[in-house]
Amino acid sequence: MPVPSTQGGTPFQTVSTDVPSLSEAVYKACFDSSPAAQVILGNKGELLESNAQACAVLGFERADLLGKRLTDLVHADDQAAMYAAISLSMRRNEPFEIECRSQQPGQDMRWFVVQSRPVELAPHGTLWYTLLADITERKMQEAWLTHRNVLLTALSNNLPGMIYVFRPGPDKGGRLDFVSEGVRQLFGTTPEEALASPWVLYNRVPPEDLSQFFQQRDKAVSESSRLHSEFRVRNAQGELRWCAADSIAGVDKDGNEVRCGYIADITEHKLYQEARMAAETAERASRAKSQFLSRMSHELRTPLNAVIGFAQLLHMDTQPALSDGQRQKVELIERSGAHLLDVISDVLDLSRIEAGDMPLSIEPVLLGKVIEDAKAMVAEAAERATVSLVESGPIWGVHVTADRVRLRQVLVNLLSNAVKYNRPQGEIRINVRVEGDDIVLEVADTGVGLSQSQLAHLFEPFNRLGAEHSGIEGTGIGLVIVHRLVELMGGTIGVESQAGQGTSFSLRFPTAEVDPASDHGALDEVLPQLRPATILYAEDNEINVLLVRQILELRPMWKLEVARSGAEALELVKQIKPDLLLLDMHLGDMSGFELAELLDGEASLKDSLKGVVKVALSADAMPDRIHAARVHGFSAYLTKPLDVAALLRCLDEHLGTT
């Protein structure tokens, strides 16, 4: 085979052998048309020959390229390394390979791998056959991969969880190809220890959780599906934390299956889920409780409406007058009904307070007016028990910040207890004093008193402290309601007692500043002048209809029309155009709210019902129903059993002319 010869002066001249030879022109053509950039270097590293591709990649014409040293063609930062590689290779007469950059004027930076090997050609001596491969794209890919790996490593090391690459194997534990730094926080071990054996991680998982994890993982591996598994891990501090592992199937460079995954601490999420489930359970229980209380309130108050209402009417009816014996029986019926109503009201109030659903209206309250009202409500009981009520201090000179109705309820409860547990010819002292920015209201009695052990359990629900054996009526929740109402109104309550000497309760409330002029008339009630009016009463209970009809006989200037259903009420409204609608909330065919909505939506009634007052009447005394009544435009919400005087006051107020 012919070989290059230097006879005649160029590396491409050939010498004859026993086989057919190729001409110098053929060698020259092959060298010049090669797709690889090729040059021939002299023993000083200068370019003796260059093919067309080398000229193209280096950015020079052939005439300009020949004679230049290779070190002059590379980037300045790579020249020293190139010079050292060429020098060492020429001294040792051995090949060299080096990567370098080249950037000629007007061109982008290019990367090359230079591969060169010596060739002995007489008489030129040693020449260096050199290839220049453009590896710019590869270098760009390597740089991108390096940047990506740095970024991924930084992310994996700073994520709160752990990134891992798992490879199934004959051992059930398999092996890990990669573990991020998060393994330290989650499992209390190092990445190196985890890579050496995944069992350092598995041993941190409780056996029952680990068994389930292996089942889920093996199923995901066999099906090449996504894995999600939750399990507990005991960390380095000994805490049992909840973790979740998620992984997807992948393949490595050799086509073998691996799983890439992430493990995160989900303890807080688990706690949140548990708290939410507990809250939902509590909310369902609260709704069920509210529904039960609503039904209980309705079912108990409805018959009490007749018991107490008719008893009140018998008292008011003087034609004919009751005999003493009849009056005593009526009073017994009324007191028994009132006691049962108190029990129902106390249970409902306690339920509202515990549910955080007790409506309050905090405002300046004239303390004297509240004391006067409370005294009036217990006066009859105090008279029967021969207990006197004594006042002292600036009763009428101070205002407190509280809810007027609830403060009266608190005071009535304390006074009622002071009456019940007092002695014959005993005394109840109501004292008011100013202490700085607070008003202190004391209720002291001369009754049986309490021991220290009884005081310790005073505000426990349904604990009557032994009074259940005394024959004195009570539920054991009145003082609980008092205590919680006082706190809800921003006050405090204290108690002092001595067995056989009596008990003293002290209520402390912030002083309220008011304009003295605004109190004029606080003690006076202006009675309205009543006008003729038509009242439409929607009620499906005949006893309730009879009761209201007899109550309204006390107001002969009013005409009462009765509808026994919602549908009948709709028709009557069109015919009589009433001045006031008295609507029961539980009609046979619809609720009072539904009836109100139908009336509001009836276009033909808009003018005739303009300004007509709606008053709700219901045995359901739950606060959500009262709030709903306000939303539906009711001016008042009266609860059963009816307080006859309260019903008349409400109707007088809405049908009066002043």
Coordinates of C-alpha atoms in Angstrom, one line a residue, residues 284-304 344 347-348 351-352 585-586 618-625 637 640-641:
R284 CA -72.6 18.2 63.7
A285 CA -73.1 17.5 67.3
S286 CA -73.8 21.2 68.0
R287 CA -76.3 21.2 65.1
A288 CA -78.0 18.1 66.4
K289 CA -78.0 19.6 69.9
S290 CA -79.5 22.8 68.6
Q291 CA -82.2 20.9 66.6
F292 CA -83.0 18.8 69.7
L293 CA -83.2 21.9 71.9
S294 CA -85.3 23.6 69.3
R295 CA -87.7 20.7 69.2
M296 CA -87.7 20.4 73.0
S297 CA -88.4 24.1 73.4
H298 CA -91.3 23.9 70.9
E299 CA -92.8 20.8 72.4
L300 CA -92.6 21.9 76.0
R301 CA -93.4 25.6 75.5
T302 CA -96.5 24.9 73.4
P303 CA -98.6 23.2 76.2
L304 CA -97.1 25.7 78.8
I344 CA -86.5 25.1 80.2
V347 CA -81.2 24.7 80.1
L348 CA -81.5 26.7 76.8
S351 CA -76.7 25.7 75.9
R352 CA -76.5 29.0 74.2
M585 CA -93.6 30.0 63.2
H586 CA -94.9 26.4 62.8
S618 CA -93.3 30.8 68.5
A619 CA -92.5 28.1 71.0
D620 CA -89.0 27.9 69.5
A621 CA -86.8 30.2 71.6
M622 CA -83.5 29.4 70.0
P623 CA -81.3 32.4 69.1
D624 CA -80.8 31.4 65.4
R625 CA -84.6 31.5 64.9
Y637 CA -90.3 37.8 68.3
K640 CA -94.4 30.8 74.2
P641 CA -95.6 30.4 76.9

